[in-house]
Amino acid sequence: MNCTKCGNPKIIIKKEQSGQYLCKDCFIESIEKKVIKTIKKEKLLDKGDKVLVALSGGKDSVTTLEILNTFRTRRIIDICAVIIDEGIDNYRQDGIDIAVRHAERLGIEYMIFSMKENFGITLDEIMEKPNHKGSCSYCGVFRRTLINRAAREMNATKIATGHNLDDEVQAILMNYLEGNTDNLTKLGAKTESDAEEFTVKIKPLREIPEREIGLYVVAKELEVHFASCPYAQQSFRGEISEILNQLNQAHPTIKYSTLRGYDKIKKAVKNDFKKDYPKKRCEKCGEPSANRLCKACSFLEELK
Ligand code: SF4
Ligand code: ZN
């Protein structure tokens, strides 16, 4: 079988959705073109934006940085990066080192924000507490707070995350199955919050399957952190991911059709279910919050 596009006999992938066989160069080009198409279609970037990339050193964030950098070299946008150190021994440091090497290779301004310095506690220390609620709940909340802080400190106009097609479809199904209409209103390629202090978030890789991002970094010979977090447990998200991957074998367009279906009803979901949060501030840290304390501060109180 030869490459459907250029005839090269060395093919590296059969694309699930289109059925095309592609060689390395045509595959790399197809990924980059598709991301650029998403950026244009969803109007994710404006000329003059300063985009903060949440860089973990993993395949998704490194790919996001690599492709957004093509807009930076054409002087359409500027880029900066934040690297979050959750404080996970024997895991996080390797990712941080890789993330730093990418930022320095591309000459991109970056900052490292650690949970220890900002909240006085590491994720490992939280996990030693008898009353903890599971690593990922804390990790997600604290990381979000730190990324928002970094965006303000570095004067970023957008925050780019590495969410891929699988992540987005899992989130759509999880929230639907759990009846979480509030979270359903927050998905999409671009999310804005009512609070001015929250920078617009964009997901340029939203239409790229996870498997193809893995192949992209290998094909481009990009250094990435492939190890998985020691706290990654069997979660509801994991179960949904398994079901989707099983379905995908017999129905290779199922992830795209789920995404397209959500995009069609998103406006109606937002109109009907978007809550107007009272514009309050956390009494402790001053971050915008719907309650007396923001989620990060209320977690810290509970952990005392
Ligand atoms: Fe954080 Fe690890 Fe959970 Fe990911 S798997 S959210 S890095 S604790
Ligand atoms: Zn707070």
Tab-separated table of N, CA, C and O and ligand atoms in Angstrom, residues 86 88 91-92 123 127 134-140 143 228-233, ligand 1:
chain	number	residue	atom	x	y	z
A	86	GLU	N	3.181	20.089	40.390
A	86	GLU	CA	2.201	19.675	41.407
A	86	GLU	C	2.898	19.115	42.637
A	86	GLU	O	2.285	19.009	43.703
A	88	ILE	N	4.920	15.911	42.589
A	88	ILE	CA	4.730	14.449	42.540
A	88	ILE	C	6.117	13.843	42.352
A	88	ILE	O	6.721	13.974	41.284
A	91	TYR	N	8.170	11.650	39.270
A	91	TYR	CA	7.342	11.741	38.067
A	91	TYR	C	7.432	13.127	37.440
A	91	TYR	O	7.867	13.281	36.305
A	92	ARG	N	7.056	14.147	38.202
A	92	ARG	CA	6.881	15.458	37.604
A	92	ARG	C	8.179	16.091	37.072
A	92	ARG	O	8.190	16.717	36.018
A	123	LEU	N	1.163	17.829	46.044
A	123	LEU	CA	0.141	16.802	45.851
A	123	LEU	C	0.495	15.546	46.657
A	123	LEU	O	-0.377	14.906	47.251
A	127	MET	N	-1.840	13.678	49.502
A	127	MET	CA	-2.199	12.259	49.446
A	127	MET	C	-1.847	11.508	50.731
A	127	MET	O	-2.277	10.379	50.935
A	134	GLY	N	-9.052	12.253	46.780
A	134	GLY	CA	-8.551	11.697	45.512
A	134	GLY	C	-7.677	12.713	44.795
A	134	GLY	O	-8.047	13.890	44.706
A	135	SER	N	-6.547	12.264	44.329
A	135	SER	CA	-5.519	13.149	43.774
A	135	SER	C	-6.038	14.083	42.676
A	135	SER	O	-5.754	15.279	42.682
A	136	CYS	N	-6.796	13.536	41.743
A	136	CYS	CA	-7.121	14.305	40.538
A	136	CYS	C	-8.057	15.490	40.828
A	136	CYS	O	-7.987	16.499	40.130
A	137	SER	N	-8.899	15.368	41.877
A	137	SER	CA	-9.778	16.502	42.202
A	137	SER	C	-8.933	17.704	42.601
A	137	SER	O	-9.164	18.821	42.138
A	138	TYR	N	-7.940	17.474	43.473
A	138	TYR	CA	-7.079	18.579	43.916
A	138	TYR	C	-6.220	19.086	42.768
A	138	TYR	O	-6.090	20.285	42.537
A	139	CYS	N	-5.621	18.138	42.079
A	139	CYS	CA	-4.700	18.470	40.994
A	139	CYS	C	-5.374	19.391	39.979
A	139	CYS	O	-4.832	20.422	39.613
A	140	GLY	N	-6.589	19.024	39.562
A	140	GLY	CA	-7.303	19.807	38.549
A	140	GLY	C	-7.597	21.222	39.031
A	140	GLY	O	-7.348	22.187	38.321
A	143	ARG	N	-4.290	23.256	39.670
A	143	ARG	CA	-3.614	23.547	38.398
A	143	ARG	C	-4.354	24.664	37.654
A	143	ARG	O	-3.738	25.598	37.149
A	228	SER	N	3.343	7.751	32.848
A	228	SER	CA	2.044	8.218	33.332
A	228	SER	C	2.107	8.485	34.831
A	228	SER	O	2.923	7.911	35.550
A	229	CYS	N	1.235	9.389	35.251
A	229	CYS	CA	1.234	9.839	36.638
A	229	CYS	C	0.961	8.658	37.582
A	229	CYS	O	0.068	7.858	37.329
A	230	PRO	N	1.721	8.552	38.688
A	230	PRO	CA	1.505	7.437	39.607
A	230	PRO	C	0.104	7.451	40.241
A	230	PRO	O	-0.358	6.427	40.745
A	231	TYR	N	-0.566	8.601	40.209
A	231	TYR	CA	-1.901	8.672	40.812
A	231	TYR	C	-3.026	8.399	39.821
A	231	TYR	O	-4.193	8.384	40.202
A	232	ALA	N	-2.664	8.252	38.529
A	232	ALA	CA	-3.715	8.002	37.540
A	232	ALA	C	-4.403	6.690	37.916
A	232	ALA	O	-3.782	5.636	37.910
A	233	GLN	N	-5.675	6.782	38.321
A	233	GLN	CA	-6.341	5.555	38.763
A	233	GLN	C	-7.437	5.170	37.795
A	233	GLN	O	-7.733	5.882	36.856
B	1	SF4	FE1	-3.007	15.180	38.353
B	1	SF4	FE2	-1.977	12.747	38.078
B	1	SF4	FE3	-4.617	13.044	38.353
B	1	SF4	FE4	-3.420	13.816	36.096
B	1	SF4	S1	-3.579	11.721	36.885
B	1	SF4	S2	-4.968	14.972	37.256
B	1	SF4	S3	-1.438	14.573	36.889
B	1	SF4	S4	-3.055	13.527	39.870
